[in-house]
Structures are given as C-alpha cells and as structure tokens.
Amino acid sequence: MPETVHAGGTIHVVDDDASFRTALERRLRKAGYEVATYPSAQQLLERLPDDTRPGCILLDVRIPGLSGPELQKRLSELGSTLPILFLTGYPDVRTTVDTIKAGAEDFLVKPIASEQLLHAIEQAMTHHEAARASRARLDVMRTHLGGLTPRERQVFELVVQGKINKQIARQLGTTERTIKAHRHRVMEKMSVQSLAELVSIAERLGILGGLAAGKSRD
C-alpha cells in the first residue's frame, strides 16, 4: 500500500544521532513535510523556528548539552508555541509525566513505526493550527475592544452583565436613547449581531471574570 502523503509543514528534528536524523528526514520528506535537522538543542535555539507556520518539533530526550526537557522549558520561556513530540529509546515514567505536564504533545518510544509517527505529527499540527486560529480570533476581538471609546466600554461592560438600557442610563446618568445609540455602536464595532455573541466575547477575553471579581471585592 502506498504511503500517505500528508499536508505541508516543517518538522524540526533535534537529535544527536546523525544516522537517525537522516533516516527520519527521508521518511518525513517522503510523507510531504519540509524538514530541518539539528544535532543539538543549542542549534535549534540559535535558529529559532517560526511558530506562525504549520510545524512541530521532534525532540530527543537525551541529547548532549541542553537536554530535551531543558530545551522544552527554554522554548516555553521564549514564547514558542510549536508543539513538541518527544522521542526516546529509554522511556521512564517520571520524564514522560513531567514533559506532558509541561505541554508536550506526545512521548514516543524509538524505534517507532512510520504510521504511528505520522499520525502523532498530524495530530500535533492539527492542535497547533486550531490554537493559532483561536489566538488570531482573540487578537481580532482585542483590537475591536480597543476601538471602543471609554463610554462605549462602560456600556459594553454593563450590557454583558445583563443590564437593560434603562438601568444603564440610570447608572451612567444619561438618557435611555443615548445608551441605545452607544449600544448600537458597540455591537457594530465588536462585529456582532446579538447579545449572546457579545457575552461570549466578554467571556473569552476574560472581562466577565474580571467584572465578577471586582464585584466580590466591593
């Protein structure tokens, strides 16, 4: 049966075993991926991969110098979001648990079958793309929120708390008609059609939680 060719993306292989890197690169290129190889963790840090493009890191646990888990920590500190799949010929429960807790996508034991490896890579890249899309949507929401005037922001916060126009007008010392106009502009600027969408945005941006916390302190 012919080997499945997968969607594009760059796989970053970090392993000090040259023959293993070569074999893995051949296998991954045949499956349709671009491949970058590094004999040490330091080399990857010096040529930090672009995490705005589809990809993942295949990282050996035991490499000379900076170890796999240490590189994972450094990448996290640098803000890299590329998913990491650990590879090892010497699995141990403690390392597996620690790296997964620290955000690793998977922990694979050498030697690994092609289909298992490619499936793990595909899953990791799918998760990464979903997370990137989610972050992009949040960035758009934050941009829209930043476009509100101070008064529109007040109206926004009161609306998502479930207050009606009359209550908001009383609280802000203005007319119900003025609040209605502000509310309309808020909906337009936030690019939503319904109160439910507005509440959802407030929740995703952490605004509702912040308002609730502020109330509890009052």
Short mmCIF file of C-alpha atoms in Angstrom, two decimals:
data_model
loop_
_atom_site.label_atom_id
_atom_site.label_comp_id
_atom_site.label_asym_id
_atom_site.label_seq_id
_atom_site.Cartn_x
_atom_site.Cartn_y
_atom_site.Cartn_z
CA MET A 1 0.00 0.00 0.00
CA PRO A 2 1.49 3.42 -0.93
CA GLU A 3 2.49 5.69 1.95
CA THR A 4 0.05 8.51 2.67
CA VAL A 5 1.29 11.96 1.73
CA HIS A 6 0.37 14.48 4.40
CA ALA A 7 -0.31 18.20 4.31
CA GLY A 8 2.70 20.51 4.27
CA GLY A 9 4.51 21.90 7.25
CA THR A 10 8.01 21.93 8.69
CA ILE A 11 9.19 19.26 11.10
CA HIS A 12 12.18 20.26 13.25
CA VAL A 13 14.19 17.19 14.26
CA VAL A 14 16.55 17.59 17.23
CA ASP A 15 18.70 14.50 17.79
CA ASP A 16 22.45 13.96 18.21
CA ASP A 17 22.35 10.66 16.26
CA ALA A 18 23.25 11.61 12.67
CA SER A 19 22.04 8.34 11.11
CA PHE A 20 18.70 8.62 12.93
CA ARG A 21 18.28 12.25 11.78
CA THR A 22 18.98 11.24 8.18
CA ALA A 23 16.57 8.31 8.24
CA LEU A 24 13.85 10.42 9.87
CA GLU A 25 14.35 13.27 7.41
CA ARG A 26 14.00 10.86 4.47
CA ARG A 27 10.84 9.35 5.95
CA LEU A 28 9.24 12.75 6.65
CA ARG A 29 10.10 14.27 3.27
CA LYS A 30 8.56 11.23 1.58
CA ALA A 31 5.37 11.96 3.54
CA GLY A 32 5.28 15.53 2.18
CA TYR A 33 6.83 17.54 5.00
CA GLU A 34 9.68 20.03 4.93
CA VAL A 35 12.37 19.02 7.41
CA ALA A 36 15.01 20.94 9.37
CA THR A 37 17.50 18.95 11.45
CA TYR A 38 19.61 19.97 14.44
CA PRO A 39 22.30 17.89 16.18
CA SER A 40 21.83 19.85 19.43
CA ALA A 41 19.25 21.86 21.32
CA GLN A 42 21.52 24.91 21.17
CA GLN A 43 21.47 24.87 17.36
CA LEU A 44 17.69 24.98 17.34
CA LEU A 45 17.74 27.92 19.78
CA GLU A 46 20.18 29.75 17.52
CA ARG A 47 17.84 29.24 14.54
CA LEU A 48 14.55 29.57 16.41
CA PRO A 49 11.75 28.10 14.24
CA ASP A 50 8.89 30.31 13.09
CA ASP A 51 5.81 29.21 15.02
CA THR A 52 3.43 31.20 12.83
CA ARG A 53 3.74 28.48 10.18
CA PRO A 54 2.48 24.88 10.49
CA GLY A 55 5.08 22.65 12.08
CA CYS A 56 6.25 20.73 15.12
CA ILE A 57 9.43 19.69 16.92
CA LEU A 58 10.59 16.08 17.20
CA LEU A 59 12.88 16.23 20.21
CA ASP A 60 15.17 13.56 21.63
CA VAL A 61 15.08 13.40 25.42
CA ARG A 62 18.76 12.60 25.95
CA ILE A 63 20.96 14.92 23.90
CA PRO A 64 24.38 16.25 24.98
CA GLY A 65 24.44 19.76 26.43
CA LEU A 66 20.94 21.13 26.85
CA SER A 67 18.60 18.14 27.30
CA GLY A 68 15.23 17.72 25.60
CA PRO A 69 13.17 18.73 28.66
CA GLU A 70 15.52 21.70 29.26
CA LEU A 71 15.02 22.84 25.67
CA GLN A 72 11.26 22.49 26.14
CA LYS A 73 11.49 24.85 29.14
CA ARG A 74 13.62 27.38 27.22
CA LEU A 75 11.24 27.39 24.27
CA SER A 76 8.31 27.96 26.60
CA GLU A 77 10.14 30.91 28.20
CA LEU A 78 10.77 32.33 24.72
CA GLY A 79 7.05 32.09 23.93
CA SER A 80 7.30 29.43 21.23
CA THR A 81 4.01 27.66 20.60
CA LEU A 82 5.31 24.93 18.28
CA PRO A 83 4.10 21.54 19.53
CA ILE A 84 6.79 19.18 20.83
CA LEU A 85 6.84 15.42 20.34
CA PHE A 86 9.47 13.74 22.49
CA LEU A 87 11.41 10.75 21.17
CA THR A 88 13.41 8.41 23.38
CA GLY A 89 14.98 4.97 23.37
CA TYR A 90 14.97 4.96 27.17
CA PRO A 91 11.46 5.76 28.41
CA ASP A 92 10.82 6.46 32.07
CA VAL A 93 7.55 7.39 33.71
CA ARG A 94 8.84 10.49 35.55
CA THR A 95 10.21 12.15 32.40
CA THR A 96 7.08 11.28 30.43
CA VAL A 97 4.79 12.78 33.07
CA ASP A 98 6.94 15.91 33.53
CA THR A 99 7.19 16.70 29.81
CA ILE A 100 3.49 16.11 29.16
CA LYS A 101 2.60 18.32 32.15
CA ALA A 102 4.88 20.99 30.69
CA GLY A 103 2.85 20.91 27.46
CA ALA A 104 4.43 18.25 25.24
CA GLU A 105 2.02 16.82 22.68
CA ASP A 106 3.25 13.23 22.92
CA PHE A 107 6.07 10.97 24.12
CA LEU A 108 7.16 8.41 21.54
CA VAL A 109 9.47 5.43 22.06
CA LYS A 110 12.15 4.51 19.50
CA PRO A 111 12.02 2.61 17.25
CA ILE A 112 8.70 3.98 16.08
CA ALA A 113 6.58 2.76 13.16
CA SER A 114 6.06 5.26 10.33
CA GLU A 115 2.27 5.30 10.62
CA GLN A 116 2.38 5.93 14.38
CA LEU A 117 4.90 8.74 13.93
CA LEU A 118 2.99 10.40 11.10
CA HIS A 119 -0.29 10.12 12.99
CA ALA A 120 1.28 11.77 16.06
CA ILE A 121 2.73 14.57 13.91
CA GLU A 122 -0.59 15.15 12.16
CA GLN A 123 -2.44 15.38 15.48
CA ALA A 124 0.14 17.76 16.93
CA MET A 125 -0.04 20.04 13.90
CA THR A 126 -3.84 19.99 13.89
CA HIS A 127 -3.89 21.06 17.55
CA HIS A 128 -1.34 23.78 16.82
CA GLU A 129 -3.34 25.16 13.89
CA ALA A 130 -6.54 25.19 15.98
CA ALA A 131 -4.73 27.02 18.79
CA ARG A 132 -3.24 29.52 16.31
CA ALA A 133 -6.66 30.21 14.80
CA SER A 134 -8.13 30.69 18.27
CA ARG A 135 -5.37 33.14 19.22
CA ALA A 136 -5.90 35.03 15.96
CA ARG A 137 -9.61 35.37 16.72
CA LEU A 138 -8.80 36.64 20.22
CA ASP A 139 -6.40 39.21 18.75
CA VAL A 140 -9.17 40.47 16.46
CA MET A 141 -11.56 40.71 19.42
CA ARG A 142 -8.97 42.65 21.45
CA THR A 143 -8.47 45.03 18.53
CA HIS A 144 -12.22 45.62 18.28
CA LEU A 145 -12.42 46.16 22.04
CA GLY A 146 -9.57 48.67 21.86
CA GLY A 147 -11.60 50.65 19.31
CA LEU A 148 -14.37 51.41 21.81
CA THR A 149 -14.50 54.84 23.41
CA PRO A 150 -14.36 54.96 27.25
CA ARG A 151 -18.15 55.44 27.41
CA GLU A 152 -18.78 52.62 24.90
CA ARG A 153 -16.54 50.38 27.02
CA GLN A 154 -18.66 51.20 30.08
CA VAL A 155 -21.83 50.37 28.16
CA PHE A 156 -20.25 47.16 26.86
CA GLU A 157 -19.37 46.01 30.39
CA LEU A 158 -22.83 46.79 31.75
CA VAL A 159 -24.61 45.15 28.81
CA VAL A 160 -22.70 41.87 29.19
CA GLN A 161 -23.62 41.84 32.88
CA GLY A 162 -27.25 41.63 31.77
CA LYS A 163 -28.33 45.21 32.46
CA ILE A 164 -31.05 46.72 30.30
CA ASN A 165 -30.83 50.18 28.68
CA LYS A 166 -32.92 51.86 31.39
CA GLN A 167 -30.66 50.54 34.19
CA ILE A 168 -27.50 51.51 32.31
CA ALA A 169 -28.84 55.02 31.64
CA ARG A 170 -29.64 55.48 35.33
CA GLN A 171 -26.21 54.20 36.39
CA LEU A 172 -24.31 56.40 33.92
CA GLY A 173 -26.51 59.44 34.41
CA THR A 174 -27.73 59.78 30.84
CA THR A 175 -30.80 59.03 28.74
CA GLU A 176 -32.05 55.67 27.58
CA ARG A 177 -31.93 56.93 23.99
CA THR A 178 -28.22 57.79 24.34
CA ILE A 179 -27.49 54.32 25.76
CA LYS A 180 -29.37 52.74 22.88
CA ALA A 181 -27.11 54.61 20.43
CA HIS A 182 -23.97 53.62 22.36
CA ARG A 183 -25.12 50.01 22.46
CA HIS A 184 -25.68 50.00 18.70
CA ARG A 185 -22.16 51.35 18.11
CA VAL A 186 -20.71 48.75 20.48
CA MET A 187 -22.39 45.96 18.52
CA GLU A 188 -21.11 47.42 15.24
CA LYS A 189 -17.53 47.92 16.46
CA MET A 190 -17.39 44.44 18.02
CA SER A 191 -18.81 42.96 14.76
CA VAL A 192 -21.61 41.03 16.47
CA GLN A 193 -25.30 40.62 15.75
CA SER A 194 -26.58 39.51 19.14
CA LEU A 195 -26.20 39.94 22.88
CA ALA A 196 -25.18 36.27 23.14
CA GLU A 197 -22.19 36.90 20.82
CA LEU A 198 -21.20 39.97 22.86
CA VAL A 199 -21.34 37.98 26.11
CA SER A 200 -19.30 35.20 24.51
CA ILE A 201 -16.58 37.69 23.52
CA ALA A 202 -16.52 39.19 27.02
CA GLU A 203 -16.12 35.71 28.45
CA ARG A 204 -13.33 34.72 26.06
CA LEU A 205 -11.43 37.95 26.74
CA GLY A 206 -11.70 37.39 30.49
CA ILE A 207 -13.79 40.53 31.00
CA LEU A 208 -16.73 38.83 32.71
CA GLY A 209 -14.44 37.11 35.20
CA GLY A 210 -12.72 40.41 35.96
CA LEU A 211 -16.04 42.18 36.49
CA ALA A 212 -17.26 39.41 38.81
CA ALA A 213 -14.01 39.57 40.80
CA GLY A 214 -14.35 43.34 41.08
CA LYS A 215 -17.90 43.00 42.37
CA SER A 216 -16.87 40.47 45.02
CA ARG A 217 -14.25 42.91 46.36
CA ASP A 218 -16.76 45.77 46.57
#
